[in-house]
Amino acid sequence: MSGGASGEVVESKALKARNETISGMAAGFACKLVEYPLDTVKVQVQTQTPGPNALSPMQMLSATIKKEGFTGLYRGIPSPLLGSMAENSVLFSSYGLASRMMHTGDAETMPFGKKLGAGAFSGFCVAAILTPVELIKCKMQTTNTAAVRYKSSMECLVATLKQGGIRALFHGHVGTLCREVPGNAAWFGGYELGVMLQTPEGGKKSDVHPLGLMLAGAMGGSMYWGIPFPFDVVKSKIQTDTHGLPPGVAVNVVSVFKHTWKTEGLKGLYRGCGITVARAAPSNAVLFCVYEMVMRTLQGDPLLGN
């Protein structure tokens, strides 16, 4: 009897992990299609040459559409589209794994502090996938004249591997970790808090209406960028070689952070933050809603809640 009970628990955990992975992939696909155009503008703003001729996010958006058309905003999307599917499958499955390891009871009763810890753990896990994906993405998106321009993501990938092998794909990994660990603690924390505030007393997450899930998702997406955004700027500069450090100076998170602070100030470290938060709210509203809708479908729960 104990063996049967153990088998049931194992099967339950395996099914949860499968559902989290599938739902995460679907959510990542939907989210990337929504957010990518403004993400392109964000990288272009972050990696442009500083000075009086630097463009604002809206000016950059207008210039890109005028020069390359609307499709220019989706330049380099194959790599991040696949990466987003992998990223979110890892994010949600590792978040679920950490949650089950930290809390053996009902997920609905898990303390909020443990949810933050599980979010931080998921950020650590997903950084290994994000670094190479975002390296190629940033190289494709930048319009800085000092950066090499590639015709396709594949050409960029091959050139990067020729230059430095597999290790070159993880250029800027520390910066990614500095962004992802606190960022995902805030991301999952903001979402879970938004859901908690809407869950009826004695109810559960599956009782929340999809519109409520979207509101919570927008809250989580906005909170993600609050603290770690300067590290995203630093990461983009490192990965596109637009950091501006003189020859001979070691290129790392600390040196690029100090140089950016010295030459551009706080404004430089938060360059592109406004447009990033503007895209984060709707894209994460879509992401979390799609995730929960697929999860409810797989689990047989009512799609619109109770």
Short mmCIF file of C-alpha atoms in Angstrom, two decimals:
data_model
loop_
_atom_site.label_atom_id
_atom_site.label_comp_id
_atom_site.label_asym_id
_atom_site.label_seq_id
_atom_site.Cartn_x
_atom_site.Cartn_y
_atom_site.Cartn_z
CA MET A 1 0.00 0.00 0.00
CA SER A 2 2.83 2.37 0.85
CA GLY A 3 4.43 1.52 -2.49
CA GLY A 4 1.21 2.43 -4.30
CA ALA A 5 0.97 5.71 -2.43
CA SER A 6 4.59 6.48 -3.26
CA GLY A 7 3.93 5.69 -6.91
CA GLU A 8 0.96 8.05 -6.88
CA VAL A 9 3.09 10.86 -5.43
CA VAL A 10 5.86 10.28 -7.99
CA GLU A 11 3.32 10.23 -10.83
CA SER A 12 1.71 13.39 -9.51
CA LYS A 13 5.06 15.20 -9.38
CA ALA A 14 5.96 13.97 -12.86
CA LEU A 15 2.64 15.18 -14.27
CA LYS A 16 3.05 18.55 -12.58
CA ALA A 17 6.54 18.91 -14.05
CA ARG A 18 5.26 17.94 -17.52
CA ASN A 19 2.36 20.39 -17.32
CA GLU A 20 4.65 23.20 -16.12
CA THR A 21 7.06 22.56 -18.99
CA ILE A 22 4.38 22.48 -21.70
CA SER A 23 2.56 25.51 -20.31
CA GLY A 24 5.82 27.43 -20.00
CA MET A 25 6.71 26.79 -23.65
CA ALA A 26 3.29 28.00 -24.84
CA ALA A 27 3.51 31.09 -22.64
CA GLY A 28 7.03 31.91 -23.85
CA PHE A 29 5.97 31.74 -27.50
CA ALA A 30 3.00 34.07 -27.01
CA CYS A 31 4.93 36.52 -24.86
CA LYS A 32 7.84 36.92 -27.27
CA LEU A 33 5.59 37.77 -30.22
CA VAL A 34 4.03 40.56 -28.16
CA GLU A 35 7.14 42.06 -26.60
CA TYR A 36 9.83 41.69 -29.25
CA PRO A 37 9.39 44.98 -31.18
CA LEU A 38 9.85 47.11 -28.06
CA ASP A 39 12.69 44.85 -26.91
CA THR A 40 14.49 45.64 -30.17
CA VAL A 41 14.11 49.36 -29.48
CA LYS A 42 15.35 48.88 -25.90
CA VAL A 43 18.59 47.22 -27.07
CA GLN A 44 19.13 49.84 -29.76
CA VAL A 45 18.74 52.64 -27.21
CA GLN A 46 21.05 50.91 -24.72
CA THR A 47 23.85 50.23 -27.19
CA GLN A 48 23.84 53.45 -29.25
CA THR A 49 26.80 55.82 -29.00
CA PRO A 50 26.21 58.23 -26.06
CA GLY A 51 26.15 61.92 -26.83
CA PRO A 52 23.94 64.79 -28.01
CA ASN A 53 22.80 62.80 -31.05
CA ALA A 54 21.55 59.85 -28.99
CA LEU A 55 17.94 58.98 -29.82
CA SER A 56 15.08 58.58 -27.34
CA PRO A 57 13.09 55.32 -27.41
CA MET A 58 10.30 56.90 -29.49
CA GLN A 59 12.81 58.45 -31.92
CA MET A 60 14.59 55.10 -32.24
CA LEU A 61 11.28 53.33 -32.88
CA SER A 62 10.39 55.82 -35.60
CA ALA A 63 13.87 55.67 -37.16
CA THR A 64 13.88 51.86 -37.27
CA ILE A 65 10.45 51.64 -38.91
CA LYS A 66 11.40 54.35 -41.42
CA LYS A 67 14.68 52.66 -42.34
CA GLU A 68 13.77 48.95 -42.21
CA GLY A 69 9.98 48.85 -42.04
CA PHE A 70 7.94 47.16 -39.32
CA THR A 71 9.78 43.89 -39.97
CA GLY A 72 12.95 45.60 -38.78
CA LEU A 73 11.51 45.49 -35.28
CA TYR A 74 11.48 41.68 -35.52
CA ARG A 75 15.07 41.48 -36.72
CA GLY A 76 16.79 38.45 -35.13
CA ILE A 77 13.61 36.95 -33.63
CA PRO A 78 14.20 33.21 -34.42
CA SER A 79 16.81 32.80 -31.70
CA PRO A 80 14.90 34.58 -28.90
CA LEU A 81 11.56 33.00 -29.94
CA LEU A 82 12.97 29.50 -29.44
CA GLY A 83 14.89 30.79 -26.45
CA SER A 84 11.73 32.21 -24.88
CA MET A 85 10.01 28.85 -25.16
CA ALA A 86 12.99 27.12 -23.54
CA GLU A 87 13.41 29.94 -21.00
CA ASN A 88 9.85 29.82 -19.72
CA SER A 89 9.67 26.04 -19.65
CA VAL A 90 12.77 26.10 -17.43
CA LEU A 91 11.51 29.05 -15.37
CA PHE A 92 8.18 27.49 -14.49
CA SER A 93 9.43 23.93 -14.08
CA SER A 94 12.35 25.01 -11.86
CA TYR A 95 10.03 27.30 -9.89
CA GLY A 96 7.68 24.36 -9.39
CA LEU A 97 10.56 22.06 -8.43
CA ALA A 98 11.94 24.54 -5.89
CA SER A 99 8.45 25.13 -4.49
CA ARG A 100 7.90 21.41 -3.94
CA MET A 101 11.34 21.04 -2.35
CA MET A 102 10.81 24.00 -0.01
CA HIS A 103 7.17 23.31 0.86
CA THR A 104 5.68 19.83 1.15
CA GLY A 105 2.10 20.93 1.79
CA ASP A 106 -0.55 22.39 -0.51
CA ALA A 107 0.96 24.92 -2.93
CA GLU A 108 -1.81 27.36 -2.01
CA THR A 109 -0.47 27.53 1.58
CA MET A 110 3.19 28.11 0.68
CA PRO A 111 4.61 31.13 2.59
CA PHE A 112 5.31 34.18 0.43
CA GLY A 113 8.99 34.26 1.45
CA LYS A 114 9.49 30.75 0.07
CA LYS A 115 7.87 31.83 -3.19
CA LEU A 116 10.49 34.57 -3.48
CA GLY A 117 13.22 31.99 -2.83
CA ALA A 118 11.80 29.67 -5.49
CA GLY A 119 11.73 32.58 -7.92
CA ALA A 120 15.38 33.39 -7.24
CA PHE A 121 16.30 29.72 -7.81
CA SER A 122 14.47 29.70 -11.16
CA GLY A 123 16.44 32.81 -12.18
CA PHE A 124 19.72 31.06 -11.42
CA CYS A 125 18.68 28.05 -13.52
CA VAL A 126 17.40 29.99 -16.52
CA ALA A 127 20.47 32.25 -16.82
CA ALA A 128 22.39 29.43 -18.49
CA ILE A 129 19.85 29.41 -21.34
CA LEU A 130 19.35 33.16 -21.57
CA THR A 131 22.99 34.24 -21.88
CA PRO A 132 23.74 32.67 -25.30
CA VAL A 133 20.25 33.45 -26.64
CA GLU A 134 20.45 37.10 -25.63
CA LEU A 135 24.02 37.40 -26.88
CA ILE A 136 22.87 36.57 -30.43
CA LYS A 137 19.71 38.67 -30.02
CA CYS A 138 21.60 41.77 -28.86
CA LYS A 139 24.19 41.46 -31.63
CA MET A 140 21.37 41.29 -34.19
CA GLN A 141 19.35 44.16 -32.70
CA THR A 142 21.99 46.83 -32.10
CA THR A 143 22.37 49.70 -34.56
CA ASN A 144 25.63 51.00 -33.06
CA THR A 145 28.10 51.65 -35.91
CA ALA A 146 30.92 50.17 -33.79
CA ALA A 147 29.18 46.79 -33.68
CA VAL A 148 29.36 44.14 -36.43
CA ARG A 149 26.14 43.80 -38.45
CA TYR A 150 25.00 40.29 -39.38
CA LYS A 151 22.51 39.20 -42.03
CA SER A 152 20.91 36.47 -39.91
CA SER A 153 20.95 34.90 -36.47
CA MET A 154 22.67 31.81 -37.88
CA GLU A 155 25.47 33.88 -39.41
CA CYS A 156 25.91 35.64 -36.09
CA LEU A 157 25.98 32.32 -34.19
CA VAL A 158 28.55 30.77 -36.53
CA ALA A 159 30.78 33.88 -36.41
CA THR A 160 30.61 33.97 -32.61
CA LEU A 161 31.56 30.29 -32.34
CA LYS A 162 34.46 30.77 -34.76
CA GLN A 163 35.77 33.70 -32.74
CA GLY A 164 35.71 32.09 -29.31
CA GLY A 165 34.03 28.69 -29.29
CA ILE A 166 31.23 27.74 -26.89
CA ARG A 167 32.72 29.98 -24.21
CA ALA A 168 32.06 33.05 -26.38
CA LEU A 169 28.31 32.35 -26.20
CA PHE A 170 28.44 32.94 -22.45
CA HIS A 171 30.00 36.39 -22.75
CA GLY A 172 28.10 38.51 -20.20
CA HIS A 173 26.85 35.55 -18.11
CA VAL A 174 27.60 37.24 -14.78
CA GLY A 175 25.51 40.22 -15.84
CA THR A 176 22.65 37.88 -16.74
CA LEU A 177 22.85 36.24 -13.30
CA CYS A 178 22.86 39.64 -11.58
CA ARG A 179 19.64 40.45 -13.43
CA GLU A 180 17.86 37.10 -13.35
CA VAL A 181 18.24 36.02 -9.69
CA PRO A 182 16.70 39.13 -8.05
CA GLY A 183 14.58 39.82 -11.13
CA ASN A 184 12.76 36.48 -11.03
CA ALA A 185 12.28 36.67 -7.28
CA ALA A 186 10.44 39.95 -7.96
CA TRP A 187 8.73 38.50 -11.08
CA PHE A 188 7.19 35.48 -9.42
CA GLY A 189 6.70 37.42 -6.18
CA GLY A 190 4.78 40.20 -7.92
CA TYR A 191 2.60 37.73 -9.80
CA GLU A 192 1.87 35.54 -6.78
CA LEU A 193 1.05 38.64 -4.71
CA GLY A 194 -1.34 39.84 -7.42
CA VAL A 195 -3.05 36.44 -7.49
CA MET A 196 -3.25 36.24 -3.67
CA LEU A 197 -5.00 39.60 -3.54
CA GLN A 198 -7.69 38.33 -5.94
CA THR A 199 -8.15 34.80 -4.60
CA PRO A 200 -11.43 34.47 -2.64
CA GLU A 201 -11.16 33.36 0.97
CA GLY A 202 -10.88 29.59 1.09
CA GLY A 203 -10.34 29.51 -2.68
CA LYS A 204 -7.35 28.75 -4.88
CA LYS A 205 -5.47 30.17 -7.86
CA SER A 206 -7.68 28.35 -10.38
CA ASP A 207 -10.64 30.39 -9.08
CA VAL A 208 -9.17 33.66 -10.38
CA HIS A 209 -10.62 34.98 -13.67
CA PRO A 210 -8.22 35.26 -16.65
CA LEU A 211 -8.45 39.06 -16.56
CA GLY A 212 -7.29 38.92 -12.96
CA LEU A 213 -4.38 36.69 -13.99
CA MET A 214 -3.42 39.23 -16.64
CA LEU A 215 -3.46 42.01 -14.07
CA ALA A 216 -1.23 39.97 -11.75
CA GLY A 217 1.06 39.13 -14.67
CA ALA A 218 1.41 42.81 -15.59
CA MET A 219 2.30 43.53 -11.96
CA GLY A 220 4.98 40.82 -11.91
CA GLY A 221 6.44 41.93 -15.23
CA SER A 222 6.76 45.53 -14.10
CA MET A 223 8.38 44.54 -10.79
CA TYR A 224 10.92 42.34 -12.57
CA TRP A 225 12.74 45.35 -14.03
CA GLY A 226 12.78 47.58 -10.95
CA ILE A 227 16.06 46.61 -9.26
CA PRO A 228 18.12 44.66 -11.82
CA PHE A 229 17.69 46.92 -14.86
CA PRO A 230 21.20 48.49 -14.66
CA PHE A 231 22.66 44.99 -15.01
CA ASP A 232 20.62 44.49 -18.19
CA VAL A 233 22.22 47.66 -19.62
CA VAL A 234 25.68 46.42 -18.60
CA LYS A 235 25.00 42.97 -20.09
CA SER A 236 23.87 44.46 -23.40
CA LYS A 237 26.99 46.65 -23.62
CA ILE A 238 29.27 43.68 -22.88
CA GLN A 239 27.57 41.35 -25.35
CA THR A 240 27.59 43.88 -28.21
CA ASP A 241 31.08 45.25 -27.42
CA THR A 242 29.69 48.79 -27.12
CA HIS A 243 30.93 49.35 -23.55
CA GLY A 244 33.42 52.07 -24.53
CA LEU A 245 36.24 50.82 -22.29
CA PRO A 246 39.77 51.73 -23.46
CA PRO A 247 42.02 48.94 -24.82
CA GLY A 248 43.70 46.88 -22.14
CA VAL A 249 40.96 47.31 -19.53
CA ALA A 250 39.29 44.07 -18.44
CA VAL A 251 35.71 43.86 -19.67
CA ASN A 252 33.43 42.61 -16.89
CA VAL A 253 30.29 43.63 -15.01
CA VAL A 254 32.15 45.79 -12.49
CA SER A 255 34.32 47.66 -15.00
CA VAL A 256 31.46 48.32 -17.44
CA PHE A 257 29.14 49.35 -14.60
CA LYS A 258 31.72 51.85 -13.28
CA HIS A 259 32.49 53.20 -16.76
CA THR A 260 28.79 53.66 -17.58
CA TRP A 261 28.19 55.40 -14.25
CA LYS A 262 31.19 57.68 -14.81
CA THR A 263 30.40 58.62 -18.41
CA GLU A 264 26.58 58.49 -18.49
CA GLY A 265 25.48 58.63 -14.85
CA LEU A 266 22.37 57.03 -13.39
CA LYS A 267 20.46 57.95 -16.54
CA GLY A 268 22.79 55.74 -18.57
CA LEU A 269 22.21 52.76 -16.29
CA TYR A 270 18.45 53.12 -16.69
CA ARG A 271 18.52 53.96 -20.40
CA GLY A 272 15.56 52.26 -22.03
CA CYS A 273 13.88 51.40 -18.70
CA GLY A 274 10.65 53.24 -19.52
CA ILE A 275 10.01 51.41 -22.77
CA THR A 276 11.04 48.14 -21.12
CA VAL A 277 8.44 48.49 -18.38
CA ALA A 278 5.91 49.58 -21.03
CA ARG A 279 6.42 46.30 -22.90
CA ALA A 280 6.78 44.20 -19.73
CA ALA A 281 3.26 44.91 -18.46
CA PRO A 282 1.25 43.71 -21.51
CA SER A 283 3.67 40.95 -22.53
CA ASN A 284 3.74 39.41 -19.04
CA ALA A 285 -0.01 39.80 -18.75
CA VAL A 286 -0.23 37.60 -21.86
CA LEU A 287 2.51 35.25 -20.62
CA PHE A 288 1.00 34.41 -17.24
CA CYS A 289 -2.54 34.22 -18.63
CA VAL A 290 -1.51 31.78 -21.38
CA TYR A 291 0.49 29.75 -18.84
CA GLU A 292 -2.43 29.41 -16.45
CA MET A 293 -4.94 28.71 -19.26
CA VAL A 294 -2.81 25.85 -20.61
CA MET A 295 -2.26 24.54 -17.07
CA ARG A 296 -6.01 24.60 -16.40
CA THR A 297 -6.65 22.78 -19.69
CA LEU A 298 -4.12 20.07 -18.83
CA GLN A 299 -5.46 19.72 -15.29
CA GLY A 300 -9.14 19.79 -16.30
CA ASP A 301 -9.94 22.98 -14.35
CA PRO A 302 -12.51 25.57 -15.55
CA LEU A 303 -10.79 28.06 -17.85
CA LEU A 304 -12.67 31.09 -16.53
CA GLY A 305 -12.31 30.19 -12.85
CA ASN A 306 -15.14 29.75 -10.39
#
